[in-house]
Each structure stands twice: as structure tokens, then as C-alpha cells.
Tab-separated table of N, CA and C in Angstrom:
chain	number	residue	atom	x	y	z
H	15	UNK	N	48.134	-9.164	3.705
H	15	UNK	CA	48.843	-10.425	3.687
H	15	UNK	C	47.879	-11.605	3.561
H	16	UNK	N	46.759	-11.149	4.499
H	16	UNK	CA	45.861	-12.389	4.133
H	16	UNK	C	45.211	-12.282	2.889
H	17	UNK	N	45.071	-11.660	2.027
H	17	UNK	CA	44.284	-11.809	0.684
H	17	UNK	C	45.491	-12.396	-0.633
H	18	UNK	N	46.437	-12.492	-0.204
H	18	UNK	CA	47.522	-12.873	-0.999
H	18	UNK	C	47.801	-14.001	-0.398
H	19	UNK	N	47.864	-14.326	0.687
H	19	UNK	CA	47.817	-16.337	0.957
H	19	UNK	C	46.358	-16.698	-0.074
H	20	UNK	N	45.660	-16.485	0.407
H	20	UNK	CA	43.522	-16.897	0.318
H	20	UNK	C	44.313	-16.995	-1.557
H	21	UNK	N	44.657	-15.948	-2.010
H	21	UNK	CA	44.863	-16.007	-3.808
H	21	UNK	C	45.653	-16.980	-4.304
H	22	UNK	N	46.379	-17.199	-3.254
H	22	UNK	CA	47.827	-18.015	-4.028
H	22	UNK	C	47.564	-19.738	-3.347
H	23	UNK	N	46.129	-19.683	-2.405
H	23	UNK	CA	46.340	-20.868	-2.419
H	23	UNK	C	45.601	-22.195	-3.126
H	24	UNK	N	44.682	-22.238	-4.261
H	24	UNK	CA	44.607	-22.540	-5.282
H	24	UNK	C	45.939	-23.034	-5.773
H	25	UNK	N	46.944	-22.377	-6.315
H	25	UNK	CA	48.389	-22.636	-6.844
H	25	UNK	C	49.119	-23.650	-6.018
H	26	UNK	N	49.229	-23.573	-4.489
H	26	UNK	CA	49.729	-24.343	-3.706
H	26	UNK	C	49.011	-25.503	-3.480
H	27	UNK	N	47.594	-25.919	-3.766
H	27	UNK	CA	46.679	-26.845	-3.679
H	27	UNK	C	46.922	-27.587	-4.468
H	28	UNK	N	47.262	-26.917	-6.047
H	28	UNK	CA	47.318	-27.568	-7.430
H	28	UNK	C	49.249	-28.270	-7.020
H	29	UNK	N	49.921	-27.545	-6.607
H	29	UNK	CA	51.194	-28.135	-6.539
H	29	UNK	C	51.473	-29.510	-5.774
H	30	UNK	N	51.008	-29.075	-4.360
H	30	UNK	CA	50.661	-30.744	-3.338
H	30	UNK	C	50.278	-31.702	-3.829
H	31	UNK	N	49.460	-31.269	-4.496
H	31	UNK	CA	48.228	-32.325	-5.142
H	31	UNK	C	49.557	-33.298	-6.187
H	32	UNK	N	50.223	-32.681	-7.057
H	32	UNK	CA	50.685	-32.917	-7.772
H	32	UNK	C	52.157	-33.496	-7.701
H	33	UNK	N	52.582	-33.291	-6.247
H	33	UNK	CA	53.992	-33.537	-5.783
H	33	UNK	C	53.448	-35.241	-5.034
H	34	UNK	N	51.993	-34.991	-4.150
H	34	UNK	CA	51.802	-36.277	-3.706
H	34	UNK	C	51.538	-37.291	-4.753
H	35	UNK	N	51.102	-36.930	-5.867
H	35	UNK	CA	50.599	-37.938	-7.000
H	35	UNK	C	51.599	-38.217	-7.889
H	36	UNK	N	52.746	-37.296	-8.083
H	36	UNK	CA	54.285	-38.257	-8.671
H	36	UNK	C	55.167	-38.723	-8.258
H	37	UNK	N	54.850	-38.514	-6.838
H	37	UNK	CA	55.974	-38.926	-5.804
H	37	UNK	C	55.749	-39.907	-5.058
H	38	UNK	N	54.472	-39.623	-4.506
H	38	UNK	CA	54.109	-40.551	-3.875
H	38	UNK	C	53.159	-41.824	-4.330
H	39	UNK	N	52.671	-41.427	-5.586
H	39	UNK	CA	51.223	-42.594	-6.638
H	39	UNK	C	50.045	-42.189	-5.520
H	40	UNK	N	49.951	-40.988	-5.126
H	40	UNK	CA	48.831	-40.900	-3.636
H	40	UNK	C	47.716	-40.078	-4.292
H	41	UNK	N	46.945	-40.471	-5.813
H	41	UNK	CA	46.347	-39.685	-6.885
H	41	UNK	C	45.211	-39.653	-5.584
H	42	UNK	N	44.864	-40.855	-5.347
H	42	UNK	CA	43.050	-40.652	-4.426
H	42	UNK	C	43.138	-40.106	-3.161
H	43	UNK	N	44.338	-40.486	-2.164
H	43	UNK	CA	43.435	-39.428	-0.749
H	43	UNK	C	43.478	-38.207	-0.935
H	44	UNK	N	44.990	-37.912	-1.725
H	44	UNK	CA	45.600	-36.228	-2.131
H	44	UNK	C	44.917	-35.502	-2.540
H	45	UNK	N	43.783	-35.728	-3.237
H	45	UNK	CA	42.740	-34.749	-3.650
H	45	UNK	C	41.789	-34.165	-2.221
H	46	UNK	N	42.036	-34.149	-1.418
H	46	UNK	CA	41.072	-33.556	-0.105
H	46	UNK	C	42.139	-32.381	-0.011
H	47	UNK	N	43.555	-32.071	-0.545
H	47	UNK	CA	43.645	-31.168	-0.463
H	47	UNK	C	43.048	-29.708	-0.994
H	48	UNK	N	42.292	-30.115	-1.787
H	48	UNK	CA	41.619	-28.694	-2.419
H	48	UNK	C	40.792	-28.660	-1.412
H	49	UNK	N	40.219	-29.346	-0.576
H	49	UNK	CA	39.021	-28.620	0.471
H	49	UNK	C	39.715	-27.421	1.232
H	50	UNK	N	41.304	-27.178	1.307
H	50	UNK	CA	41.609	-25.839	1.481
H	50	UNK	C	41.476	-24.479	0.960
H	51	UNK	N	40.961	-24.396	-0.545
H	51	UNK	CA	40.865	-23.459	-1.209
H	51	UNK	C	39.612	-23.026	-0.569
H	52	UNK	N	38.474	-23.485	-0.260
H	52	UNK	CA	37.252	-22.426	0.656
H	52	UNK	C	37.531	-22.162	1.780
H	53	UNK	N	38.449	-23.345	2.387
H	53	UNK	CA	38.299	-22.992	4.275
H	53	UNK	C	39.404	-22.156	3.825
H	54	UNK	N	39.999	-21.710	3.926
H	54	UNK	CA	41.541	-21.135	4.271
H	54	UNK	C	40.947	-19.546	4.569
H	55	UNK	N	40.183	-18.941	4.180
H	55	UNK	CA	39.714	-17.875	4.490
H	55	UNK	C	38.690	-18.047	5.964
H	56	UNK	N	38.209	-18.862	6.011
H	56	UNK	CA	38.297	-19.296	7.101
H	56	UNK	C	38.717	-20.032	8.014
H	57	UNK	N	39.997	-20.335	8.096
H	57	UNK	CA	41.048	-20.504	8.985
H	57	UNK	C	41.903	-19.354	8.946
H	58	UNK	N	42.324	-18.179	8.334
H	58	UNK	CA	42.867	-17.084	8.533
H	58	UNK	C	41.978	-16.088	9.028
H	59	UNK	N	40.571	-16.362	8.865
H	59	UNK	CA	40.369	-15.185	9.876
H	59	UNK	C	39.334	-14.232	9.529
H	60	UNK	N	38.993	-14.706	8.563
H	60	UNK	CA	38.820	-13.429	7.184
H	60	UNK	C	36.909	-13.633	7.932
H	61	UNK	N	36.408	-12.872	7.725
H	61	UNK	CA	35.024	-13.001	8.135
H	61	UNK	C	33.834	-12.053	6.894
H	62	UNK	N	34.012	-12.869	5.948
H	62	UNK	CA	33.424	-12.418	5.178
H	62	UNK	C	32.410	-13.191	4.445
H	63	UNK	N	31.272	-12.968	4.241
H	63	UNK	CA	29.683	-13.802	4.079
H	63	UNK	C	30.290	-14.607	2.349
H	64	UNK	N	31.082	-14.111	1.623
H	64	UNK	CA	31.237	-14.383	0.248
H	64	UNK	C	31.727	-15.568	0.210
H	65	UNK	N	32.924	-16.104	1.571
H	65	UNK	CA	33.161	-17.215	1.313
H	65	UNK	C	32.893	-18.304	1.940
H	66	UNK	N	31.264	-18.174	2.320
H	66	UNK	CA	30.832	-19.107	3.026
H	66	UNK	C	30.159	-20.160	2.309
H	67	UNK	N	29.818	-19.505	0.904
H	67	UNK	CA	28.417	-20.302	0.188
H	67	UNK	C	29.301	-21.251	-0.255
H	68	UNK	N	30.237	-21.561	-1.311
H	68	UNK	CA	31.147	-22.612	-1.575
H	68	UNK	C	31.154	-23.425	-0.248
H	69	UNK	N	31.985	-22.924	0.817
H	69	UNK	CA	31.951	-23.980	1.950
H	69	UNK	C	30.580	-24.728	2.175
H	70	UNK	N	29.128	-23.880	2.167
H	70	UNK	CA	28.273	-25.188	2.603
H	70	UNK	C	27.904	-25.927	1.228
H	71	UNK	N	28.012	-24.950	0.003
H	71	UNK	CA	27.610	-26.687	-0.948
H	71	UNK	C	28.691	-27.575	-0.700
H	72	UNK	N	29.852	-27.488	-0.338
H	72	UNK	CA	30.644	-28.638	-0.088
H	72	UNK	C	30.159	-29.656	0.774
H	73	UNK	N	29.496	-28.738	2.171
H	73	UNK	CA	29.341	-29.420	3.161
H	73	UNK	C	28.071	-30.323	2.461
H	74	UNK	N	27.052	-29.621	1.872
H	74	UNK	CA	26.252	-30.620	1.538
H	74	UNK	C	25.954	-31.510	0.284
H	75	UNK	N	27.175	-31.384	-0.375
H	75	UNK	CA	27.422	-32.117	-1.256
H	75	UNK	C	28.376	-33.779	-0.495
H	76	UNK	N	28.919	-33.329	0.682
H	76	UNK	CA	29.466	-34.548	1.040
H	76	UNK	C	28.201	-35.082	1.870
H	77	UNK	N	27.372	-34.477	2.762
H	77	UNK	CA	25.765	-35.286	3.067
H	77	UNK	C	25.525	-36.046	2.397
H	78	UNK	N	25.463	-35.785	1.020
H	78	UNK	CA	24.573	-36.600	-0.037
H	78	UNK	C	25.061	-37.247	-0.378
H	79	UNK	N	26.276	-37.476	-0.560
H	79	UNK	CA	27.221	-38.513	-0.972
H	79	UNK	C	27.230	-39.350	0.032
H	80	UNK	N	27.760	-39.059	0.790
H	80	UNK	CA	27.903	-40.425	2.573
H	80	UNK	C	26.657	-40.827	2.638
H	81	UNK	N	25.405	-40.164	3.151
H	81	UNK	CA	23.957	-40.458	3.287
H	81	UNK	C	23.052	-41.269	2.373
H	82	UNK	N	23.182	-40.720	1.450
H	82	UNK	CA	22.449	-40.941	0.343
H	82	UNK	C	23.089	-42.121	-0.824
H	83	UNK	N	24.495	-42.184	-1.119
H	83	UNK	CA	25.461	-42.613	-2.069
H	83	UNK	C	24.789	-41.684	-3.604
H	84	UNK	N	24.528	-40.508	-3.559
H	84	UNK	CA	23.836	-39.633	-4.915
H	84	UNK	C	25.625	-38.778	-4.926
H	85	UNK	N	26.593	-39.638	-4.946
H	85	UNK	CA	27.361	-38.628	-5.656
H	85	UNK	C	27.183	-37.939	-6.905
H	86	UNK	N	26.985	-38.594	-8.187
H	86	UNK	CA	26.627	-38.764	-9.426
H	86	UNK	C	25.638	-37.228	-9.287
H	87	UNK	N	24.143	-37.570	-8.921
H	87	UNK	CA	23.894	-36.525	-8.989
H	87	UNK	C	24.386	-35.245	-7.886
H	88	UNK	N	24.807	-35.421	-7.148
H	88	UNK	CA	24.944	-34.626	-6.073
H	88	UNK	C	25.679	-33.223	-6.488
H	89	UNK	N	27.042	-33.719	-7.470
H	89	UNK	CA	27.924	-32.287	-7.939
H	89	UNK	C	26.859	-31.309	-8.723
H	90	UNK	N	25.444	-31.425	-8.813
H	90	UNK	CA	25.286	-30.451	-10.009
H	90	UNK	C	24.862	-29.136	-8.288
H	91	UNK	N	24.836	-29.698	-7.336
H	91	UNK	CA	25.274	-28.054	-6.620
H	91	UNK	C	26.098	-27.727	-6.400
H	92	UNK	N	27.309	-27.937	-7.111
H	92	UNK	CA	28.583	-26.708	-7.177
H	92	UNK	C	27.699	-26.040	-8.242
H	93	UNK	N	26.817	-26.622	-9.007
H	93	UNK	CA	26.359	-25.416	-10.472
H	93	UNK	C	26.048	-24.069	-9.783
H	94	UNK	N	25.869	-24.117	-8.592
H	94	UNK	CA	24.486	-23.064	-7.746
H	94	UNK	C	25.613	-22.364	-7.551
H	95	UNK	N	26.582	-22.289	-7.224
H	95	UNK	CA	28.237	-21.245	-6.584
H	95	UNK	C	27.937	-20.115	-7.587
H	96	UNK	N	28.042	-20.603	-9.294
H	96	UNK	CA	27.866	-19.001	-10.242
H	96	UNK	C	26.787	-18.737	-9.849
H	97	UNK	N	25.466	-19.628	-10.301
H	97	UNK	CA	24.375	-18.681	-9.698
H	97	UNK	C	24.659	-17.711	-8.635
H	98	UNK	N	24.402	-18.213	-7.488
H	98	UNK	CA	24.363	-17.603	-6.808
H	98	UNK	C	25.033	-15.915	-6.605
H	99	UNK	N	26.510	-16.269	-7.050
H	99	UNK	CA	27.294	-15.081	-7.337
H	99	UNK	C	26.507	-13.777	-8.284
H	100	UNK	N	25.800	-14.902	-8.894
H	100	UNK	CA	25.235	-13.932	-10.379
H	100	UNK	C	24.371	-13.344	-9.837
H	101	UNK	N	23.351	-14.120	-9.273
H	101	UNK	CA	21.898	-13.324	-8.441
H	101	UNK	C	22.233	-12.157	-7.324
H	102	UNK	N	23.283	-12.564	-6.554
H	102	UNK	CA	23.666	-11.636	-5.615
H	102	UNK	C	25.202	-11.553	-5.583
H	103	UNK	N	24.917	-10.621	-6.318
H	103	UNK	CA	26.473	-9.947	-5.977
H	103	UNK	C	27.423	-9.164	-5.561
H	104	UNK	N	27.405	-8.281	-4.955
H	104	UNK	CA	27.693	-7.352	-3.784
H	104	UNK	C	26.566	-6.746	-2.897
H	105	UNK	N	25.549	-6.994	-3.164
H	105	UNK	CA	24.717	-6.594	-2.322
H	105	UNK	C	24.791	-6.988	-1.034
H	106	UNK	N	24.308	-8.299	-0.858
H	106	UNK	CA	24.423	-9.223	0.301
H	106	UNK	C	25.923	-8.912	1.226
H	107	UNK	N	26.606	-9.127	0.555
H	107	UNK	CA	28.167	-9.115	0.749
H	107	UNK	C	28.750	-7.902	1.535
H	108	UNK	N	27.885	-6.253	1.082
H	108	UNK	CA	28.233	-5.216	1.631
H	108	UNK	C	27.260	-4.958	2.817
H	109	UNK	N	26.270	-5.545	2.984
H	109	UNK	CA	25.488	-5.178	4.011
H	109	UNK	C	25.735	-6.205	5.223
H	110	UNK	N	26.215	-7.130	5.158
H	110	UNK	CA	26.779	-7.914	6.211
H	110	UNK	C	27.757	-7.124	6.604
H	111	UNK	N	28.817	-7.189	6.098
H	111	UNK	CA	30.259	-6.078	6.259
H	111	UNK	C	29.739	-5.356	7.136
């Protein structure tokens, strides 16, 4: 049950998003709803090392932004999420498990 919320909620992120922004004109705060698509696996429970790395470039992509004002450059570490996937990819993942 929990891997079928964690999948489907992307879809429900994209819908909110989209119900607050024609309904409400709420285009700018409404977008913090996608910060649910990484946590939600961690808020259900799920304890798995794979979906942690997204959560901290987020976390330190908002550092750099508040701290610094380097939004501009700051997004090119979401680039590191494929890497990373690419460099390690079940390895890491099964030996934590």
C-alpha cells in the first residue's frame, strides 16, 4: 500500500498544484507542494537509503538560496540526483537494507 501512495503521489502533487492555481490564482506559494514527492516516503515510513539523496539536495539547495541568494546557480545540484543514481545503483541501496 505504501509503494502505491509514494507512486501516485507525483500525480496528486501535479493536481493540487493545479486546482490551487485555477481556483485559487495561488501559482507562487502552491508550488511547495511538490516538496511532498521526496518526503512522503518519509513520512510513511518507508526506510530506505534511495530516498534520501533527493531530500538532502533539496535541503541544500534551499541553504544556498536563503544564505547565500545563489538560487540561479544553486539548481545545477538537482543535476547530481541522475548522477548519483548512475554511479551507484543498487549497490549502496542493498547493503543498507
Amino acid at each position: 500500500m505504501r509503494g502505491r501512495i509514494i507512486a501516485a503521489t507525483p500525480m496528486i502533487c501535479i493536481i493540487i498544484y493545479l486546482c490551487f492555481g485555477f481556483i485559487g490564482k495561488l501559482w507562487h506559494p502552491s508550488w511547495v507542494v511538490f516538496f511532498l514527492i521526496p518526503l512522503m516516503p518519509l513520512i510513511l515510513g518507508t526506510r530506505n537509503i534511495k530516498h534520501f539523496y533527493p531530500l538532502v539536495c533539496i535541503v541544500i539547495y534551499l541553504i544556498i538560496g536563503f544564505a547565500f541568494k545563489w538560487w540561479h546557480p544553486g539548481w545545477i545540484i538537482f543535476l547530481t540526483i541522475p548522477v548519483f543514481y548512475t554511479l551507484f545503483p543498487n549497490r549502496i541501496i542493498k547493503r543498507i537494507e
